[in-house]
Coordinates of C-alpha atoms in Angstrom, one line a residue:
M15 CA 0.0 0.0 0.0
I16 CA 1.2 3.5 -0.8
L17 CA -1.5 5.5 0.8
E18 CA -2.5 4.3 4.2
E19 CA -3.2 5.5 7.7
T20 CA 0.0 6.2 9.7
P21 CA 0.5 6.4 13.4
P22 CA 0.7 9.8 15.1
R23 CA 3.8 11.8 14.1
S24 CA 6.8 11.1 16.3
R25 CA 9.3 13.6 17.6
S26 CA 11.5 15.7 15.3
L27 CA 14.7 14.0 13.9
W28 CA 16.7 16.8 15.6
R29 CA 15.8 15.0 18.8
S30 CA 16.9 11.6 17.5
P31 CA 20.4 10.8 18.7
D32 CA 21.0 8.1 16.1
F33 CA 19.9 10.2 13.2
L34 CA 22.0 13.1 14.4
K35 CA 25.1 10.8 14.5
F36 CA 24.3 9.7 10.9
W37 CA 23.6 13.3 9.7
T38 CA 26.7 14.7 11.3
G39 CA 29.0 12.1 9.9
Q40 CA 27.5 12.4 6.4
T41 CA 27.8 16.2 6.5
V42 CA 31.5 16.1 7.3
S43 CA 32.0 13.4 4.7
E44 CA 30.2 15.4 2.1
L45 CA 32.4 18.4 2.7
G46 CA 35.5 16.2 2.4
S47 CA 34.2 14.7 -0.8
H48 CA 33.7 18.1 -2.3
I49 CA 37.3 18.8 -1.6
T50 CA 38.3 15.7 -3.6
R51 CA 35.8 16.4 -6.3
Y52 CA 37.3 19.8 -7.0
G53 CA 40.8 19.2 -5.8
L54 CA 41.7 16.0 -7.6
P55 CA 41.4 17.5 -11.1
L56 CA 43.5 20.4 -9.9
L57 CA 46.1 17.9 -8.6
A58 CA 46.2 16.2 -11.9
V59 CA 46.6 19.5 -13.8
I60 CA 48.9 21.4 -11.4
N61 CA 51.0 18.6 -9.9
L62 CA 51.1 16.0 -12.7
A63 CA 50.6 18.2 -15.8
A64 CA 47.8 16.0 -17.1
S65 CA 46.8 16.2 -20.8
P66 CA 43.2 16.6 -21.9
F67 CA 43.2 12.9 -22.8
Q68 CA 44.4 12.0 -19.3
M69 CA 41.7 14.2 -17.8
G70 CA 39.0 12.5 -19.9
L71 CA 40.3 9.1 -18.8
L72 CA 40.2 10.2 -15.2
T73 CA 36.6 11.2 -15.5
A74 CA 35.7 7.9 -17.3
L75 CA 37.4 5.8 -14.6
G76 CA 35.3 7.6 -12.0
S77 CA 32.1 6.7 -13.8
A78 CA 32.9 3.2 -15.1
P79 CA 32.3 1.3 -11.8
A80 CA 28.6 2.3 -11.9
L81 CA 28.2 0.6 -15.2
L82 CA 30.0 -2.6 -14.1
I83 CA 28.9 -3.4 -10.6
S84 CA 25.8 -1.5 -9.7
L85 CA 23.4 -4.4 -9.9
F86 CA 25.6 -6.8 -8.0
A87 CA 26.3 -4.2 -5.4
G88 CA 22.6 -3.9 -4.8
V89 CA 22.3 -7.6 -4.3
W90 CA 25.1 -7.7 -1.8
V91 CA 23.6 -4.7 0.1
D92 CA 20.3 -6.6 0.4
R93 CA 22.0 -9.8 1.7
I94 CA 23.6 -8.3 4.8
H95 CA 23.2 -5.4 7.3
R96 CA 23.7 -2.0 5.6
R97 CA 25.6 -0.2 8.4
P98 CA 28.7 -2.4 8.3
I99 CA 28.9 -1.8 4.5
L100 CA 28.8 1.9 5.1
I101 CA 31.5 1.7 7.7
A102 CA 33.7 -0.5 5.6
A103 CA 33.3 1.7 2.6
D104 CA 34.3 4.8 4.5
L105 CA 37.4 3.1 5.9
G106 CA 38.3 1.8 2.4
R107 CA 38.0 5.2 0.8
A108 CA 40.0 6.8 3.6
L109 CA 42.8 4.4 3.1
L110 CA 42.9 4.9 -0.6
L111 CA 42.8 8.7 -0.5
A112 CA 45.5 8.8 2.2
T113 CA 47.9 7.2 -0.3
I114 CA 47.9 10.4 -2.4
P115 CA 49.4 12.8 0.1
L116 CA 51.8 10.1 1.2
A117 CA 52.9 9.6 -2.3
A118 CA 53.3 13.3 -2.9
L119 CA 55.4 13.7 0.2
G120 CA 57.5 10.7 -0.9
G121 CA 58.0 12.1 -4.4
W122 CA 56.4 9.1 -6.2
L123 CA 52.9 10.4 -7.0
S124 CA 51.9 9.5 -10.6
M125 CA 48.8 9.6 -12.9
A126 CA 48.8 5.8 -12.7
Q127 CA 48.3 5.9 -9.0
V128 CA 45.6 8.6 -9.3
Y129 CA 43.8 6.4 -11.9
I130 CA 43.8 3.4 -9.5
V131 CA 42.6 5.5 -6.6
V132 CA 39.8 7.1 -8.6
A133 CA 38.7 3.7 -10.0
L134 CA 38.7 1.9 -6.6
T135 CA 37.1 4.7 -4.7
G136 CA 34.4 4.9 -7.4
A137 CA 33.7 1.2 -7.0
I138 CA 33.5 1.4 -3.2
T139 CA 31.2 4.4 -3.5
I140 CA 28.8 2.3 -5.6
F141 CA 28.4 0.0 -2.6
F142 CA 28.2 2.9 -0.2
S143 CA 25.5 4.7 -2.2
A144 CA 23.4 1.5 -2.5
A145 CA 23.6 0.9 1.2
Y146 CA 23.2 4.6 2.1
H147 CA 19.7 5.0 0.4
A148 CA 18.6 1.6 1.7
Y149 CA 19.8 2.3 5.3
L150 CA 17.8 5.5 6.0
P151 CA 14.3 3.9 6.1
S152 CA 15.6 1.6 8.9
L153 CA 17.0 4.5 10.8
V154 CA 13.9 6.8 10.8
E155 CA 10.2 6.2 11.0
R156 CA 8.2 6.2 7.8
D157 CA 6.6 9.6 8.5
H158 CA 10.1 11.1 8.9
I159 CA 11.6 9.8 5.6
I160 CA 11.0 13.1 3.7
E161 CA 12.4 15.0 6.7
G162 CA 15.4 12.8 6.9
N163 CA 16.2 13.1 3.2
A164 CA 15.6 16.9 3.4
K165 CA 18.1 17.3 6.3
L166 CA 20.7 15.3 4.5
A167 CA 20.1 17.2 1.3
L168 CA 20.3 20.5 3.2
S169 CA 23.8 19.7 4.6
S170 CA 24.8 18.4 1.1
S171 CA 23.7 21.7 -0.4
A172 CA 25.6 23.7 2.2
T173 CA 28.8 21.8 1.5
E174 CA 28.2 22.4 -2.2
V175 CA 28.3 26.1 -1.6
I176 CA 31.3 26.0 0.7
G177 CA 33.3 23.2 -1.1
P178 CA 34.7 25.0 -4.2
G179 CA 35.9 28.1 -2.2
L180 CA 37.4 25.9 0.6
T181 CA 39.1 23.7 -2.0
G182 CA 40.7 26.6 -3.8
F183 CA 41.9 28.0 -0.5
L184 CA 43.4 24.6 0.6
V185 CA 45.0 23.9 -2.8
Q186 CA 46.6 27.4 -2.8
T187 CA 47.8 27.3 0.8
I188 CA 48.8 23.7 1.4
T189 CA 48.8 22.1 -2.1
A190 CA 46.3 19.8 -3.7
P191 CA 47.7 16.5 -2.4
I192 CA 47.6 17.6 1.2
A193 CA 44.0 19.0 0.7
I194 CA 43.0 15.4 -0.3
L195 CA 44.0 14.3 3.2
F196 CA 41.0 16.2 4.6
D197 CA 38.7 14.0 2.7
A198 CA 40.4 10.9 4.0
L199 CA 40.0 12.2 7.5
S200 CA 36.3 13.0 6.8
F201 CA 35.7 9.4 5.9
L202 CA 37.2 8.3 9.2
F203 CA 34.9 10.7 11.0
S204 CA 31.9 9.3 9.1
A205 CA 32.9 5.7 9.9
A206 CA 33.2 6.6 13.6
S207 CA 29.8 8.3 13.6
L208 CA 28.2 5.2 12.0
A209 CA 29.9 2.9 14.5
I210 CA 28.2 4.5 17.5
I211 CA 24.7 4.3 16.1
R212 CA 22.6 2.1 18.5
K213 CA 19.4 1.5 16.6
P214 CA 19.3 -2.1 15.2
E215 CA 18.6 -2.8 11.5
P216 CA 15.9 -5.2 10.3
P217 CA 17.4 -8.7 9.7
P218 CA 18.4 -9.5 6.1
A219 CA 16.8 -12.4 4.3
P220 CA 17.8 -15.8 5.7
V221 CA 20.7 -17.5 3.9
E222 CA 18.6 -20.5 3.0
K223 CA 16.2 -18.2 1.0
R224 CA 18.9 -16.7 -1.1
Q225 CA 19.2 -17.4 -4.8
S226 CA 22.1 -16.8 -7.2
M227 CA 23.3 -13.2 -7.5
L228 CA 22.1 -13.0 -11.1
I229 CA 18.6 -14.1 -10.2
E230 CA 18.5 -11.6 -7.3
A231 CA 19.8 -8.8 -9.4
R232 CA 17.1 -9.6 -12.0
E233 CA 14.5 -9.5 -9.2
G234 CA 15.5 -5.9 -8.3
L235 CA 15.4 -4.8 -12.0
G236 CA 12.1 -6.6 -12.4
A237 CA 10.6 -4.8 -9.4
V238 CA 11.5 -1.5 -11.1
I239 CA 9.9 -2.5 -14.4
Q240 CA 6.8 -4.0 -13.0
Q241 CA 5.8 -1.6 -10.3
P242 CA 4.1 1.4 -12.0
I243 CA 5.5 4.1 -9.6
L244 CA 9.0 2.8 -9.6
R245 CA 8.9 2.4 -13.4
A246 CA 7.8 6.1 -13.7
L247 CA 10.5 7.3 -11.3
A248 CA 13.1 5.3 -13.2
G249 CA 11.9 6.6 -16.5
A250 CA 11.9 10.2 -15.4
L251 CA 15.4 10.0 -13.9
S252 CA 16.8 8.2 -17.0
T253 CA 15.2 10.8 -19.3
S254 CA 16.5 13.6 -17.2
S255 CA 19.9 12.0 -17.1
F256 CA 20.0 11.6 -20.9
F257 CA 19.3 15.3 -21.6
G258 CA 21.1 16.5 -18.5
S259 CA 24.3 14.9 -19.9
F260 CA 24.2 17.4 -22.8
F261 CA 24.8 20.1 -20.2
G262 CA 27.6 18.1 -18.6
V263 CA 29.5 18.0 -21.9
L264 CA 28.7 21.4 -23.3
Y265 CA 28.0 23.9 -20.4
G266 CA 31.6 24.9 -19.8
L267 CA 32.3 25.2 -23.5
Y268 CA 29.2 27.3 -24.0
A269 CA 30.0 29.7 -21.2
I270 CA 33.6 30.2 -22.1
R271 CA 33.6 30.1 -25.9
I272 CA 30.2 31.5 -26.8
L273 CA 29.3 33.7 -23.9
H274 CA 33.0 34.6 -23.3
M275 CA 32.7 34.3 -19.6
T276 CA 35.7 34.2 -17.3
P277 CA 36.3 31.1 -15.2
T278 CA 35.5 33.3 -12.1
A279 CA 32.2 34.4 -13.6
L280 CA 31.3 30.8 -14.4
G281 CA 32.2 29.8 -10.9
V282 CA 29.9 32.5 -9.6
T283 CA 26.9 31.2 -11.6
I284 CA 27.5 27.7 -10.4
G285 CA 27.6 28.9 -6.9
F286 CA 24.0 30.0 -7.2
G287 CA 23.1 26.4 -7.9
G288 CA 24.3 25.6 -4.4
I289 CA 22.2 28.4 -2.9
G290 CA 19.2 27.1 -4.9
S291 CA 19.8 23.6 -3.5
L292 CA 19.8 25.0 0.1
V293 CA 16.4 26.7 -0.5
G294 CA 15.0 23.5 -2.1
A295 CA 16.1 21.4 0.9
V296 CA 14.2 23.7 3.2
L297 CA 11.0 23.8 1.1
A298 CA 10.8 20.1 0.1
G299 CA 8.4 19.1 2.8
R300 CA 6.3 22.3 2.7
A301 CA 5.8 22.0 -1.0
V302 CA 4.2 18.5 -0.7
R303 CA 2.0 19.5 2.2
R304 CA 0.7 22.5 0.3
L305 CA 0.4 21.1 -3.3
G306 CA 0.5 17.3 -2.9
L307 CA 3.2 14.9 -3.8
G308 CA 2.3 14.2 -7.4
P309 CA 1.8 17.9 -8.5
T310 CA 5.0 18.8 -6.7
L311 CA 7.1 16.3 -8.5
I312 CA 5.7 17.0 -11.9
G313 CA 5.7 20.8 -11.3
C314 CA 9.3 20.8 -10.3
L315 CA 10.4 19.0 -13.5
W316 CA 8.4 21.3 -15.8
L317 CA 9.3 24.5 -14.0
E318 CA 12.9 23.6 -14.5
V319 CA 12.4 23.8 -18.2
I320 CA 11.3 27.5 -18.0
F321 CA 14.4 28.4 -16.0
G322 CA 16.6 26.2 -18.1
L323 CA 15.7 28.2 -21.3
L324 CA 17.5 31.1 -19.9
I325 CA 20.8 29.3 -20.6
P326 CA 20.7 29.0 -24.4
L327 CA 18.8 32.3 -24.6
A328 CA 21.7 34.1 -22.9
A329 CA 23.7 34.0 -26.1
A330 CA 21.2 36.6 -27.5
V331 CA 22.1 39.1 -24.7
P332 CA 25.8 38.4 -23.7
S333 CA 25.8 41.5 -21.4
L334 CA 23.2 39.7 -19.2
A335 CA 24.7 36.2 -19.5
V336 CA 26.0 36.0 -15.9
L337 CA 22.7 37.2 -14.5
M338 CA 20.7 34.8 -16.7
L339 CA 22.8 31.8 -16.0
S340 CA 22.8 32.6 -12.2
I341 CA 19.0 32.7 -12.3
A342 CA 18.9 29.4 -14.2
Q343 CA 21.2 27.8 -11.6
L344 CA 18.8 28.9 -8.8
S345 CA 16.4 26.4 -10.3
D346 CA 18.5 23.8 -8.5
A347 CA 16.0 24.5 -5.7
L348 CA 13.4 22.7 -7.9
G349 CA 15.7 19.8 -8.6
T350 CA 16.4 19.4 -4.9
I351 CA 12.7 19.4 -4.0
Y352 CA 12.2 16.8 -6.6
F353 CA 15.1 14.6 -5.5
I354 CA 14.1 14.6 -1.9
N355 CA 10.5 13.7 -2.5
A356 CA 11.2 11.2 -5.3
M357 CA 13.8 9.4 -3.2
S358 CA 11.5 9.4 -0.2
L359 CA 8.7 7.9 -2.3
R360 CA 11.0 5.3 -3.7
Q361 CA 12.2 4.3 -0.2
S362 CA 8.7 4.2 1.2
I363 CA 7.1 1.8 -1.4
T364 CA 10.0 -0.6 -1.8
P365 CA 10.2 -3.6 0.5
D366 CA 13.3 -3.4 2.7
R367 CA 14.6 -6.7 1.3
L368 CA 14.7 -5.1 -2.2
L369 CA 15.8 -1.6 -1.4
G370 CA 19.5 -2.1 -2.3
R371 CA 18.7 -3.8 -5.6
V372 CA 15.9 -1.3 -6.6
N373 CA 18.2 1.7 -5.9
A374 CA 21.1 0.1 -7.8
S375 CA 18.8 -0.8 -10.7
I376 CA 17.5 2.7 -11.1
D377 CA 20.9 4.3 -10.7
L378 CA 22.4 1.9 -13.3
L379 CA 19.7 2.7 -15.8
A380 CA 20.3 6.4 -15.3
A381 CA 24.1 6.0 -15.6
V382 CA 23.9 4.0 -18.8
I383 CA 21.4 6.3 -20.5
G384 CA 23.4 9.3 -19.2
L385 CA 26.5 8.0 -20.8
V386 CA 24.7 7.6 -24.1
G387 CA 23.3 11.2 -23.6
A388 CA 26.9 12.5 -23.2
L389 CA 27.9 11.0 -26.5
V390 CA 24.8 12.2 -28.3
G391 CA 25.2 15.7 -26.8
G392 CA 28.8 15.9 -27.9
L393 CA 27.9 14.8 -31.4
L394 CA 24.9 17.2 -31.7
G395 CA 27.1 20.0 -30.4
S396 CA 29.6 19.4 -33.2
V397 CA 26.9 19.0 -35.9
I398 CA 24.2 21.6 -35.1
G399 CA 26.1 23.8 -32.7
I400 CA 26.3 24.2 -28.9
Q401 CA 23.4 26.6 -28.5
A402 CA 20.9 24.6 -30.5
T403 CA 21.9 21.4 -28.6
L404 CA 21.3 23.1 -25.3
F405 CA 17.8 24.1 -26.5
I406 CA 17.1 20.4 -27.2
A407 CA 18.5 19.5 -23.8
V408 CA 16.2 21.9 -22.0
L409 CA 13.0 21.1 -23.9
G410 CA 13.8 17.4 -23.7
Q411 CA 13.2 17.6 -19.9
I412 CA 9.5 18.0 -20.6
L413 CA 9.5 14.2 -21.4
S414 CA 10.7 13.5 -17.8
G415 CA 7.5 15.0 -16.4
L416 CA 5.4 13.0 -18.8
W417 CA 6.6 9.7 -17.2
L418 CA 5.0 10.9 -13.9
F419 CA 2.0 12.6 -15.4
F420 CA 0.9 9.3 -17.1
S421 CA 1.4 7.3 -13.9
P422 CA -0.3 6.8 -10.6
I423 CA 2.1 9.4 -9.2
R424 CA 0.0 12.3 -10.6
K425 CA -2.8 11.6 -8.1
L426 CA -0.7 11.1 -5.0
K427 CA -1.2 13.6 -2.3
E428 CA 1.4 12.2 0.2
I429 CA 3.6 9.3 0.8

């Protein structure tokens, strides 16, 4: 059942010691991860003089694990308790990242080592992500799922605002390799925070009921395809990932080459995205209470199209380009409201024994289709031009909302 009577609302999550431990650890870890996200490319360029091809390979190695192991990570996450996976993943990533400053201090840091670290941390992160989204529903009550996701998204958005500036400061003052050490330490902090959580998890499926990994992976994918709401959510995310990848490939080129923006100006516009995300995290629950779940989800996707049109239209008025792109980035508020509520809906309707596999299946579909979108976006940008391709990218997002409009989600008032 999706709509059913729920018990009286329990106390706020701010008064839940176990959630606060989880939230604090993840906030610190998110900040550290932003340092690596922005600092590692700087390390490759500044310390190792990486070529454009090497930078492309670095990006590909970070994405490849999602395509190779997502489904099987989901199976494994559903077979055992999730919290030990989260702790082990944090410790593993801390150890891997710590090798970078150690190698730099020893004078033997190389691109080969960076490739290995990025690939292995990417693979571990797949397991962490699958366990992370499956763990929250066992940590908070059902009527607090949206609140929990909103609080986690709020801290993530805050670190998104702080992260780029902090990374630049650290790289400039203590060098990029030493800055990466902060992320390693943040993972240790996260692991310690998880270790002291006291609330027990529901038991996983008994060993005697397990099937082969392939059959269990197929069961998770089958649940996504057969369940109308999960199918619509997966379709919307995959469609958004396809057209959104156009931006991932072309946005920087468009801003620098067509709008002639400086890197600083481009950074300012991106910073408004973090501010928008903060606003969205605050408004996520209120929007649903006022408008209903289905209208909120569909409205967010379609309103993003209106804001998104400002990006390709900025080429017509270059003097207002920074302003127009900054306003467009503020629409990240809508994306955050959508993500929080869509993830909460996914978590609330999926049986606990399938959460890892369902999350991994949806993420895999989005990753594969997003990769195709990146290739298509690059090709279209070369053939019909960057601005025209960005118009297609924005208008294509209308299709994402159609997945939800023609599904039971449209009529949902609440989770």
